Amino acid sequence: MEENYIKLIFGLKLKQIRTEKKLSLFGLSKLSGLSKSYLNEIENGKKYPKPDKIATLSEKLEVPYDQMVSLKLDKNLAPIGELLQSKILKEIPLELFGIKESNLIDIVANAPVKVNAFISTIIEIAQHYNFSRESFFLASVRSFQEANNNYFDDLEQQALNFSKAYQVDLTKPLSSSDLEDILIEEYDYIINNRELSKYEALGNLRSVFVPKTKTLLLANGIDEGQRTFIYAKEIAYNYLEITDRLHTFPWIKFQSFEQVLNNFYASYFAGALIIPKNELTLTLETIFEKETFDEALFLKMLRAFNTSPELFYQRLTNILPKAFNIKNLFFLRFTHKSGSEEFHLNKELHLSHQHSPRANESNEHYCRRWVSLNVLKEISESNNSHEFDIQISNYPGHDTKYLVFSSATKDPFKHNQYRSISIGLLMNKQLERKLKFLEDPTIKKQEVGVTCERCAIIDCKVRQAPAVILDKDDRNKKIEVIVEELNSKFQT
């Protein structure tokens, strides 16, 4: 364990023993003969006393020496000890979030009981919702994205530097063959398109990288867009000189937070390479200047880049905040199985604040009026390869409206499985200034809720469950009003 943590744990124990004995720092100073400032530095984890000083404290506080130096904390402070002794603080680079490790230690040292209660609460919530270590890492990266408006200029510049160094023309759609040549010639890759198909258990994997021989194994079912993205990520790992990385796509298990972060960096670089910022921005400007929404041009733009709808919509979350100052937005990915009434929200991003449509862990029913769910129903009942729709979603319960774009496609690796990708833009003055087509009467307007259990829409024909949580909240509000009236009545 690192020296700082040993100091902090000793300080926590000393402070706990002192307060249990109802001693002030001044009182302990008089009792032990050690200065008040010295004791204060010990309790704040800044100094670790020498053995003779520990012996003095042990004698005066009537606590065995071994108990004083033990790294074991009692039940009240045990969660803090577990946190400090774990690798979690080292695995997450706190500087990404503007947090210095010394500041964190100060917070823990100055309010150990409150911090302990907070940590215990987080642990309990995580256990209740089966929140895995990987989920924690992914949530941390998502927070990192949100804190930076999901735009990273250094990665954008690195993609431009790469294109110049390797003479890749970003004004034209990037093909997998362009990148394959670079992987083979520059980075000594071996591309194998046959091996993965021999293993049924690997059916969901698109690629596996074997670092020792630099062999990239690719699944048979991947399309041109997926192949291009996989190649672009591999180039990112090499060009950005990332060694601590994942070797499968999609990921199976993360070994550290650094791998999660590096996976994000490589994916971002790949997106910037496949969908260049300048090309995307110019087309978006044309669409936004029109008085009516040009669906044909939007879909043409989506197809112009050699990529999936998911990467395209993710790229929008990079460019809209930077190029158009549209920062209030959300990104959602739903999955759905044909014939089922279940919809799973398994990827989301919220910029500026938590927006109304978000993941729900209480087995409630997502609003069936969402365009994200409608396009899934449509594609599962048709033979189309892509379904698109646009909607103005009004949340009357939250007094907010969103312009939502949504695309649905079939999952090529899962039978009868479909996925929808959506991006929602908060309708405010900034959006009205940037998008001229918001008054287009052909854009469907729909009142929506978050879940059926919390929805106040009375005449909803697609409701899946009664508004039990909303009814409970209403009852509680009525009770509060009556209690206040009774207080006023009997105070006079």
Short mmCIF file of C-alpha atoms in Angstrom, two decimals:
data_model
loop_
_atom_site.label_atom_id
_atom_site.label_comp_id
_atom_site.label_asym_id
_atom_site.label_seq_id
_atom_site.Cartn_x
_atom_site.Cartn_y
_atom_site.Cartn_z
CA MET A 1 0.00 0.00 0.00
CA GLU A 2 1.23 3.50 -0.71
CA GLU A 3 2.69 5.57 2.08
CA ASN A 4 -0.01 8.27 1.84
CA TYR A 5 -2.76 5.74 2.49
CA ILE A 6 -0.91 4.25 5.49
CA LYS A 7 -0.63 7.76 6.95
CA LEU A 8 -4.31 8.43 6.33
CA ILE A 9 -5.51 5.19 7.92
CA PHE A 10 -3.38 5.83 11.02
CA GLY A 11 -4.75 9.37 11.19
CA LEU A 12 -8.34 8.16 10.86
CA LYS A 13 -7.82 5.68 13.69
CA LEU A 14 -6.18 8.25 15.96
CA LYS A 15 -8.98 10.74 15.36
CA GLN A 16 -11.62 8.09 16.02
CA ILE A 17 -9.97 6.97 19.29
CA ARG A 18 -9.54 10.57 20.44
CA THR A 19 -13.18 11.51 19.75
CA GLU A 20 -14.44 8.31 21.41
CA LYS A 21 -12.54 9.36 24.54
CA LYS A 22 -14.04 12.87 24.21
CA LEU A 23 -10.64 14.48 23.94
CA SER A 24 -9.96 17.68 22.00
CA LEU A 25 -6.71 18.06 20.07
CA PHE A 26 -5.62 20.46 22.79
CA GLY A 27 -6.46 17.85 25.43
CA LEU A 28 -4.57 15.07 23.63
CA SER A 29 -1.61 17.43 23.25
CA LYS A 30 -1.48 18.03 27.01
CA LEU A 31 -1.97 14.33 27.73
CA SER A 32 0.72 13.09 25.35
CA GLY A 33 3.19 15.97 25.35
CA LEU A 34 3.00 16.15 21.53
CA SER A 35 2.20 19.50 19.95
CA LYS A 36 -1.34 20.23 18.79
CA SER A 37 -0.16 21.10 15.25
CA TYR A 38 1.80 17.82 15.02
CA LEU A 39 -1.22 15.80 16.12
CA ASN A 40 -3.40 17.68 13.63
CA GLU A 41 -1.02 16.75 10.78
CA ILE A 42 -1.12 13.10 11.89
CA GLU A 43 -4.93 13.03 11.91
CA ASN A 44 -5.04 14.64 8.45
CA GLY A 45 -2.78 11.96 7.00
CA LYS A 46 0.15 14.27 6.42
CA LYS A 47 2.59 12.71 8.90
CA TYR A 48 3.21 9.26 10.30
CA PRO A 49 4.68 9.29 13.86
CA LYS A 50 7.86 7.48 14.77
CA PRO A 51 7.57 4.32 16.94
CA ASP A 52 8.37 6.15 20.20
CA LYS A 53 5.60 8.70 19.51
CA ILE A 54 3.15 5.86 18.69
CA ALA A 55 4.16 4.18 21.99
CA THR A 56 3.40 7.40 23.87
CA LEU A 57 -0.03 7.76 22.23
CA SER A 58 -0.74 4.06 22.86
CA GLU A 59 0.07 4.44 26.56
CA LYS A 60 -1.82 7.69 27.14
CA LEU A 61 -4.91 6.62 25.17
CA GLU A 62 -4.82 3.13 26.74
CA VAL A 63 -4.94 1.40 23.35
CA PRO A 64 -2.60 -1.52 22.51
CA TYR A 65 0.33 -0.58 20.27
CA ASP A 66 -0.52 -3.32 17.76
CA GLN A 67 -4.07 -2.00 17.47
CA MET A 68 -2.75 1.51 16.82
CA VAL A 69 -0.51 0.46 13.91
CA SER A 70 -2.88 -2.12 12.45
CA LEU A 71 -4.30 -1.20 9.04
CA LYS A 72 -7.61 -2.73 10.05
CA LEU A 73 -10.37 -0.23 10.74
CA ASP A 74 -13.44 -0.93 12.86
CA LYS A 75 -16.87 -1.44 11.32
CA ASN A 76 -17.73 2.26 11.21
CA LEU A 77 -14.74 3.14 9.04
CA ALA A 78 -14.19 -0.19 7.27
CA PRO A 79 -15.60 0.95 3.87
CA ILE A 80 -13.07 3.80 3.78
CA GLY A 81 -10.27 1.36 4.55
CA GLU A 82 -11.45 -0.96 1.76
CA LEU A 83 -11.55 1.93 -0.67
CA LEU A 84 -8.10 3.19 0.27
CA GLN A 85 -6.52 -0.27 0.16
CA SER A 86 -8.13 -1.14 -3.17
CA LYS A 87 -6.62 -0.18 -6.52
CA ILE A 88 -9.69 1.75 -7.62
CA LEU A 89 -8.25 5.20 -6.87
CA LYS A 90 -5.12 4.35 -8.79
CA GLU A 91 -6.98 2.85 -11.72
CA ILE A 92 -9.03 5.99 -12.27
CA PRO A 93 -6.84 8.95 -13.23
CA LEU A 94 -8.42 11.53 -10.95
CA GLU A 95 -6.69 14.35 -12.79
CA LEU A 96 -9.08 13.76 -15.71
CA PHE A 97 -11.79 15.21 -13.50
CA GLY A 98 -9.64 17.97 -12.03
CA ILE A 99 -9.22 16.15 -8.71
CA LYS A 100 -5.85 16.00 -6.96
CA GLU A 101 -5.24 12.88 -4.93
CA SER A 102 -4.08 15.03 -1.99
CA ASN A 103 -7.41 16.89 -2.05
CA LEU A 104 -9.32 13.62 -1.92
CA ILE A 105 -7.28 12.48 1.07
CA ASP A 106 -8.00 15.79 2.83
CA ILE A 107 -11.73 15.35 2.27
CA VAL A 108 -11.67 11.84 3.73
CA ALA A 109 -9.51 12.90 6.68
CA ASN A 110 -11.59 15.95 7.59
CA ALA A 111 -14.99 14.26 7.48
CA PRO A 112 -14.42 10.49 7.79
CA VAL A 113 -17.88 9.61 9.16
CA LYS A 114 -19.73 11.53 6.44
CA VAL A 115 -17.47 10.21 3.69
CA ASN A 116 -17.90 6.71 5.09
CA ALA A 117 -21.69 7.06 4.97
CA PHE A 118 -21.46 8.27 1.36
CA ILE A 119 -19.18 5.39 0.33
CA SER A 120 -21.41 2.85 2.07
CA THR A 121 -24.42 4.27 0.24
CA ILE A 122 -22.68 4.02 -3.14
CA ILE A 123 -21.62 0.43 -2.42
CA GLU A 124 -25.16 -0.51 -1.38
CA ILE A 125 -26.65 1.05 -4.53
CA ALA A 126 -24.07 -0.70 -6.69
CA GLN A 127 -24.84 -4.07 -5.08
CA HIS A 128 -28.60 -3.51 -5.34
CA TYR A 129 -28.38 -2.85 -9.06
CA ASN A 130 -25.63 -5.40 -9.69
CA PHE A 131 -23.27 -2.58 -10.69
CA SER A 132 -20.10 -4.27 -11.88
CA ARG A 133 -16.53 -2.96 -11.87
CA GLU A 134 -16.76 -2.61 -15.66
CA SER A 135 -19.99 -0.62 -15.31
CA PHE A 136 -18.27 1.71 -12.86
CA PHE A 137 -15.40 2.26 -15.29
CA LEU A 138 -17.79 2.91 -18.20
CA ALA A 139 -19.79 5.36 -16.10
CA SER A 140 -16.55 7.18 -15.25
CA VAL A 141 -15.60 7.50 -18.93
CA ARG A 142 -19.12 8.71 -19.72
CA SER A 143 -18.76 11.40 -17.03
CA PHE A 144 -15.39 12.35 -18.56
CA GLN A 145 -17.06 12.73 -21.97
CA GLU A 146 -19.87 14.82 -20.53
CA ALA A 147 -17.45 17.07 -18.63
CA ASN A 148 -15.72 17.87 -21.95
CA ASN A 149 -18.90 18.22 -24.04
CA ASN A 150 -17.72 15.02 -25.74
CA TYR A 151 -15.26 16.95 -27.90
CA PHE A 152 -11.49 16.34 -27.76
CA ASP A 153 -9.49 18.68 -29.94
CA ASP A 154 -6.20 16.81 -29.50
CA LEU A 155 -7.72 13.62 -30.94
CA GLU A 156 -9.31 15.58 -33.79
CA GLN A 157 -5.88 17.03 -34.59
CA GLN A 158 -4.20 13.64 -34.35
CA ALA A 159 -6.63 12.25 -36.93
CA LEU A 160 -5.79 15.17 -39.26
CA ASN A 161 -2.05 14.63 -38.66
CA PHE A 162 -2.42 10.96 -39.54
CA SER A 163 -4.34 11.71 -42.75
CA LYS A 164 -1.60 14.11 -43.83
CA ALA A 165 1.27 11.76 -42.92
CA TYR A 166 -0.28 8.83 -44.80
CA GLN A 167 -1.90 10.87 -47.59
CA VAL A 168 -5.45 9.77 -46.74
CA ASP A 169 -7.97 11.99 -48.56
CA LEU A 170 -10.62 12.87 -45.96
CA THR A 171 -12.80 14.63 -48.55
CA LYS A 172 -13.72 11.23 -49.94
CA PRO A 173 -15.41 8.27 -48.16
CA LEU A 174 -12.79 6.21 -46.37
CA SER A 175 -12.68 2.54 -47.38
CA SER A 176 -11.43 -0.46 -45.44
CA SER A 177 -8.92 -1.24 -48.21
CA ASP A 178 -7.27 2.17 -47.69
CA LEU A 179 -6.68 1.37 -44.04
CA GLU A 180 -5.85 -2.30 -44.53
CA ASP A 181 -2.86 -1.38 -46.68
CA ILE A 182 -1.55 0.88 -43.92
CA LEU A 183 -2.03 -1.78 -41.24
CA ILE A 184 -0.15 -4.37 -43.30
CA GLU A 185 2.60 -2.19 -44.79
CA GLU A 186 3.25 0.20 -41.89
CA TYR A 187 2.36 -1.83 -38.79
CA ASP A 188 3.09 -5.40 -40.01
CA TYR A 189 -0.44 -6.72 -39.40
CA ILE A 190 -1.68 -10.09 -40.57
CA ILE A 191 -5.39 -10.03 -41.48
CA ASN A 192 -7.28 -13.31 -41.05
CA ASN A 193 -10.92 -13.48 -42.23
CA ARG A 194 -11.51 -17.20 -41.65
CA GLU A 195 -10.46 -18.29 -38.16
CA LEU A 196 -13.21 -16.71 -36.01
CA SER A 197 -16.00 -18.46 -37.92
CA LYS A 198 -14.70 -21.82 -36.65
CA TYR A 199 -15.76 -21.03 -33.06
CA GLU A 200 -19.48 -20.87 -32.39
CA ALA A 201 -18.96 -19.38 -28.92
CA LEU A 202 -17.32 -16.32 -30.52
CA GLY A 203 -20.38 -15.55 -32.63
CA ASN A 204 -20.87 -12.08 -31.16
CA LEU A 205 -17.28 -10.94 -31.67
CA ARG A 206 -16.40 -8.79 -34.66
CA SER A 207 -12.64 -9.00 -34.16
CA VAL A 208 -9.85 -10.42 -32.01
CA PHE A 209 -6.30 -9.02 -32.01
CA VAL A 210 -3.37 -11.32 -31.19
CA PRO A 211 -0.55 -8.96 -30.13
CA LYS A 212 2.35 -11.43 -30.27
CA THR A 213 2.00 -12.01 -34.02
CA LYS A 214 0.01 -8.82 -34.78
CA THR A 215 -2.76 -10.98 -36.23
CA LEU A 216 -6.21 -9.42 -36.57
CA LEU A 217 -8.97 -12.03 -36.73
CA LEU A 218 -12.20 -10.76 -38.31
CA ALA A 219 -15.71 -12.24 -38.25
CA ASN A 220 -17.34 -13.28 -41.51
CA GLY A 221 -20.52 -11.27 -40.91
CA ILE A 222 -19.05 -7.80 -40.63
CA ASP A 223 -19.98 -5.31 -43.33
CA GLU A 224 -17.75 -2.73 -45.00
CA GLY A 225 -18.56 -0.03 -42.43
CA GLN A 226 -17.73 -2.26 -39.48
CA ARG A 227 -14.50 -3.42 -41.11
CA THR A 228 -13.46 0.19 -41.71
CA PHE A 229 -14.17 1.10 -38.08
CA ILE A 230 -12.19 -1.89 -36.76
CA TYR A 231 -9.23 -1.00 -38.97
CA ALA A 232 -9.42 2.66 -37.91
CA LYS A 233 -9.34 1.67 -34.22
CA GLU A 234 -6.32 -0.56 -34.80
CA ILE A 235 -4.57 2.33 -36.54
CA ALA A 236 -5.47 4.55 -33.56
CA TYR A 237 -3.86 2.15 -31.09
CA ASN A 238 -0.66 2.15 -33.16
CA TYR A 239 -0.53 5.80 -34.23
CA LEU A 240 -1.36 7.06 -30.72
CA GLU A 241 1.15 4.53 -29.31
CA ILE A 242 -1.39 2.93 -26.97
CA THR A 243 -0.17 -0.37 -25.55
CA ASP A 244 -2.57 -0.97 -22.63
CA ARG A 245 -5.57 -1.89 -24.76
CA LEU A 246 -8.44 -4.27 -25.34
CA HIS A 247 -7.97 -7.13 -27.78
CA THR A 248 -11.58 -7.92 -28.69
CA PHE A 249 -14.39 -5.95 -30.28
CA PRO A 250 -16.85 -5.70 -28.68
CA TRP A 251 -15.07 -5.91 -25.33
CA ILE A 252 -15.37 -8.96 -23.06
CA LYS A 253 -13.70 -7.70 -19.91
CA PHE A 254 -11.71 -4.66 -18.86
CA GLN A 255 -8.59 -5.23 -16.77
CA SER A 256 -8.19 -1.58 -15.75
CA PHE A 257 -9.71 1.85 -16.15
CA GLU A 258 -6.80 2.78 -18.41
CA GLN A 259 -8.02 0.19 -20.92
CA VAL A 260 -11.53 1.64 -20.85
CA LEU A 261 -10.19 5.15 -21.41
CA ASN A 262 -7.84 4.00 -24.19
CA ASN A 263 -10.70 2.16 -25.86
CA PHE A 264 -12.63 5.44 -25.88
CA TYR A 265 -9.64 7.36 -27.28
CA ALA A 266 -9.19 4.83 -30.09
CA SER A 267 -12.92 4.87 -30.92
CA TYR A 268 -12.97 8.67 -30.96
CA PHE A 269 -9.92 8.78 -33.27
CA ALA A 270 -11.60 6.25 -35.58
CA GLY A 271 -14.77 8.35 -35.70
CA ALA A 272 -12.80 11.52 -36.48
CA LEU A 273 -11.00 9.70 -39.30
CA ILE A 274 -14.07 8.10 -40.87
CA ILE A 275 -16.37 11.12 -40.42
CA PRO A 276 -14.16 14.24 -40.73
CA LYS A 277 -15.34 17.26 -38.77
CA ASN A 278 -15.18 19.71 -41.68
CA GLU A 279 -17.12 17.52 -44.11
CA LEU A 280 -19.86 16.78 -41.58
CA THR A 281 -20.13 20.40 -40.45
CA LEU A 282 -20.61 21.73 -44.00
CA THR A 283 -23.46 19.32 -44.74
CA LEU A 284 -25.13 20.00 -41.39
CA GLU A 285 -25.01 23.73 -42.10
CA THR A 286 -26.85 23.17 -45.38
CA ILE A 287 -29.55 21.08 -43.68
CA PHE A 288 -29.94 23.53 -40.78
CA GLU A 289 -30.39 26.54 -43.12
CA LYS A 290 -33.42 25.06 -44.88
CA GLU A 291 -36.94 26.13 -43.83
CA THR A 292 -38.15 22.51 -43.98
CA PHE A 293 -36.37 19.37 -42.86
CA ASP A 294 -34.67 17.72 -45.84
CA GLU A 295 -34.87 14.05 -44.88
CA ALA A 296 -33.38 12.91 -48.19
CA LEU A 297 -30.29 15.07 -47.67
CA PHE A 298 -29.95 13.92 -44.04
CA LEU A 299 -30.01 10.26 -45.09
CA LYS A 300 -27.68 10.97 -47.99
CA MET A 301 -25.27 12.53 -45.48
CA LEU A 302 -25.56 9.46 -43.24
CA ARG A 303 -24.81 7.13 -46.16
CA ALA A 304 -22.02 9.34 -47.52
CA PHE A 305 -19.69 8.15 -44.79
CA ASN A 306 -18.59 4.54 -44.78
CA THR A 307 -20.00 3.80 -41.36
CA SER A 308 -22.92 2.58 -39.26
CA PRO A 309 -25.76 4.83 -38.04
CA GLU A 310 -24.43 4.35 -34.50
CA LEU A 311 -21.02 5.86 -35.25
CA PHE A 312 -22.67 8.62 -37.29
CA TYR A 313 -24.97 9.64 -34.43
CA GLN A 314 -22.10 9.40 -31.95
CA ARG A 315 -20.11 11.71 -34.20
CA LEU A 316 -22.97 14.20 -34.07
CA THR A 317 -22.53 14.34 -30.29
CA ASN A 318 -18.91 15.47 -30.92
CA ILE A 319 -19.63 18.05 -33.61
CA LEU A 320 -22.91 19.69 -32.57
CA PRO A 321 -21.56 21.10 -29.26
CA LYS A 322 -18.33 22.34 -30.86
CA ALA A 323 -19.42 23.62 -34.28
CA PHE A 324 -22.95 24.80 -33.47
CA ASN A 325 -22.83 25.39 -29.70
CA ILE A 326 -25.69 22.88 -29.30
CA LYS A 327 -24.68 21.40 -25.95
CA ASN A 328 -28.00 20.25 -24.47
CA LEU A 329 -28.43 16.87 -26.05
CA PHE A 330 -28.72 13.16 -25.35
CA PHE A 331 -27.67 9.99 -27.20
CA LEU A 332 -29.53 6.67 -26.76
CA ARG A 333 -29.11 3.13 -28.06
CA PHE A 334 -32.01 0.71 -27.64
CA THR A 335 -32.13 -2.99 -28.48
CA HIS A 336 -35.27 -4.99 -29.20
CA LYS A 337 -36.11 -8.56 -30.15
CA SER A 338 -38.80 -9.14 -32.76
CA GLY A 339 -42.08 -10.31 -31.21
CA SER A 340 -41.12 -9.06 -27.75
CA GLU A 341 -42.53 -6.09 -25.87
CA GLU A 342 -39.23 -5.46 -24.09
CA PHE A 343 -36.92 -2.60 -25.01
CA HIS A 344 -33.46 -2.30 -23.46
CA LEU A 345 -31.61 1.01 -23.19
CA ASN A 346 -27.98 -0.13 -23.07
CA LYS A 347 -26.05 2.97 -24.04
CA GLU A 348 -26.64 6.63 -23.29
CA LEU A 349 -24.87 9.97 -23.07
CA HIS A 350 -26.23 13.23 -21.63
CA LEU A 351 -24.51 16.54 -22.27
CA SER A 352 -25.05 19.62 -20.05
CA HIS A 353 -27.44 17.80 -17.69
CA GLN A 354 -29.47 14.61 -17.21
CA HIS A 355 -32.24 14.73 -19.79
CA SER A 356 -35.65 13.10 -19.40
CA PRO A 357 -35.19 9.94 -21.51
CA ARG A 358 -32.71 7.83 -19.58
CA ALA A 359 -32.07 4.28 -18.42
CA ASN A 360 -34.45 2.92 -15.82
CA GLU A 361 -33.50 0.12 -13.44
CA SER A 362 -36.88 -0.39 -11.75
CA ASN A 363 -38.52 -2.62 -14.37
CA GLU A 364 -40.75 0.24 -15.45
CA HIS A 365 -42.03 0.52 -19.01
CA TYR A 366 -40.40 3.05 -21.31
CA CYS A 367 -42.86 5.39 -23.04
CA ARG A 368 -44.07 3.73 -26.26
CA ARG A 369 -44.50 7.17 -27.82
CA TRP A 370 -40.74 7.64 -28.12
CA VAL A 371 -39.57 7.70 -31.72
CA SER A 372 -36.64 5.47 -30.61
CA LEU A 373 -39.09 2.66 -29.88
CA ASN A 374 -41.34 3.32 -32.87
CA VAL A 375 -38.54 2.85 -35.40
CA LEU A 376 -37.63 -0.42 -33.70
CA LYS A 377 -41.18 -1.68 -34.06
CA GLU A 378 -41.24 -0.58 -37.70
CA ILE A 379 -38.02 -2.30 -38.71
CA SER A 380 -38.90 -5.51 -36.88
CA GLU A 381 -42.12 -5.69 -38.95
CA SER A 382 -40.56 -4.78 -42.30
CA ASN A 383 -37.85 -6.05 -44.63
CA ASN A 384 -36.04 -2.71 -44.71
CA SER A 385 -32.37 -2.48 -43.77
CA HIS A 386 -32.79 0.98 -42.21
CA GLU A 387 -35.72 2.89 -40.70
CA PHE A 388 -35.50 6.60 -39.96
CA ASP A 389 -37.85 9.06 -38.29
CA ILE A 390 -37.83 12.48 -36.68
CA GLN A 391 -40.04 13.72 -33.86
CA ILE A 392 -40.56 16.69 -31.59
CA SER A 393 -41.04 15.09 -28.19
CA ASN A 394 -42.86 17.19 -25.61
CA TYR A 395 -42.46 16.19 -21.96
CA PRO A 396 -45.37 18.05 -20.31
CA GLY A 397 -44.35 16.80 -16.87
CA HIS A 398 -40.90 18.38 -17.24
CA ASP A 399 -41.83 21.38 -19.41
CA THR A 400 -39.20 20.42 -22.01
CA LYS A 401 -39.22 19.62 -25.73
CA TYR A 402 -36.64 17.76 -27.80
CA LEU A 403 -36.02 17.41 -31.50
CA VAL A 404 -35.18 13.72 -31.85
CA PHE A 405 -33.56 11.96 -34.82
CA SER A 406 -33.69 8.17 -34.74
CA SER A 407 -32.44 5.31 -36.93
CA ALA A 408 -33.05 1.57 -36.58
CA THR A 409 -31.11 -1.30 -38.13
CA LYS A 410 -30.95 -5.07 -37.80
CA ASP A 411 -28.24 -6.53 -35.58
CA PRO A 412 -26.20 -8.65 -38.05
CA PHE A 413 -24.87 -10.89 -35.29
CA LYS A 414 -28.12 -11.71 -33.46
CA HIS A 415 -31.19 -13.38 -34.94
CA ASN A 416 -34.34 -11.23 -34.84
CA GLN A 417 -32.51 -8.53 -32.88
CA TYR A 418 -32.73 -4.84 -33.76
CA ARG A 419 -31.21 -1.66 -32.44
CA SER A 420 -32.12 2.00 -32.65
CA ILE A 421 -29.82 4.97 -32.29
CA SER A 422 -31.24 8.36 -31.35
CA ILE A 423 -29.98 11.84 -30.69
CA GLY A 424 -32.22 14.40 -29.01
CA LEU A 425 -31.61 18.15 -29.03
CA LEU A 426 -33.21 20.31 -26.35
CA MET A 427 -35.46 22.90 -27.98
CA ASN A 428 -34.37 26.30 -26.71
CA LYS A 429 -33.38 29.72 -28.11
CA GLN A 430 -29.98 28.44 -29.22
CA LEU A 431 -31.51 25.59 -31.23
CA GLU A 432 -34.05 27.98 -32.79
CA ARG A 433 -31.19 30.22 -33.95
CA LYS A 434 -29.24 27.34 -35.49
CA LEU A 435 -32.05 25.22 -37.03
CA LYS A 436 -34.41 27.01 -39.41
CA PHE A 437 -36.72 24.03 -39.94
CA LEU A 438 -38.09 23.69 -36.41
CA GLU A 439 -41.47 25.06 -37.52
CA ASP A 440 -41.75 22.50 -40.33
CA PRO A 441 -45.36 21.22 -40.04
CA THR A 442 -44.39 17.81 -41.43
CA ILE A 443 -42.31 17.01 -38.34
CA LYS A 444 -44.46 14.93 -36.02
CA LYS A 445 -45.13 16.38 -32.59
CA GLN A 446 -45.86 13.99 -29.76
CA GLU A 447 -46.51 14.30 -26.05
CA VAL A 448 -44.35 11.73 -24.28
CA GLY A 449 -43.51 10.52 -20.80
CA VAL A 450 -40.47 8.84 -19.31
CA THR A 451 -42.14 5.62 -18.20
CA CYS A 452 -45.79 4.54 -18.09
CA GLU A 453 -45.64 4.30 -14.31
CA ARG A 454 -44.77 8.02 -14.10
CA CYS A 455 -46.85 9.35 -17.00
CA ALA A 456 -49.78 11.79 -16.71
CA ILE A 457 -51.08 11.30 -20.27
CA ILE A 458 -54.63 10.05 -19.70
CA ASP A 459 -55.76 8.96 -23.18
CA CYS A 460 -52.60 7.08 -24.18
CA LYS A 461 -53.49 4.13 -26.41
CA VAL A 462 -50.10 2.44 -26.08
CA ARG A 463 -49.83 2.52 -22.29
CA GLN A 464 -48.24 -0.63 -20.91
CA ALA A 465 -48.90 -0.09 -17.18
CA PRO A 466 -50.92 2.24 -14.91
CA ALA A 467 -49.29 5.39 -13.53
CA VAL A 468 -48.80 3.91 -10.08
CA ILE A 469 -45.74 5.95 -9.13
CA LEU A 470 -47.31 9.18 -10.34
CA ASP A 471 -50.49 8.37 -8.36
CA LYS A 472 -48.41 7.71 -5.26
CA ASP A 473 -46.62 11.06 -5.66
CA ASP A 474 -49.97 12.83 -6.09
CA ARG A 475 -51.32 11.21 -2.92
CA ASN A 476 -48.23 12.27 -0.98
CA LYS A 477 -48.59 15.85 -2.21
CA LYS A 478 -52.23 15.94 -1.08
CA ILE A 479 -51.21 14.62 2.32
CA GLU A 480 -48.54 17.33 2.60
CA VAL A 481 -51.10 20.04 1.78
CA ILE A 482 -53.58 18.74 4.38
CA VAL A 483 -50.84 18.49 7.04
CA GLU A 484 -49.80 22.08 6.35
CA GLU A 485 -53.44 23.20 6.62
CA LEU A 486 -53.79 21.36 9.95
CA ASN A 487 -50.61 22.99 11.24
CA SER A 488 -51.94 26.42 10.32
CA LYS A 489 -55.39 25.68 11.80
CA PHE A 490 -54.16 24.54 15.20
CA GLN A 491 -51.39 27.12 15.57
CA THR A 492 -53.97 29.88 16.10
#
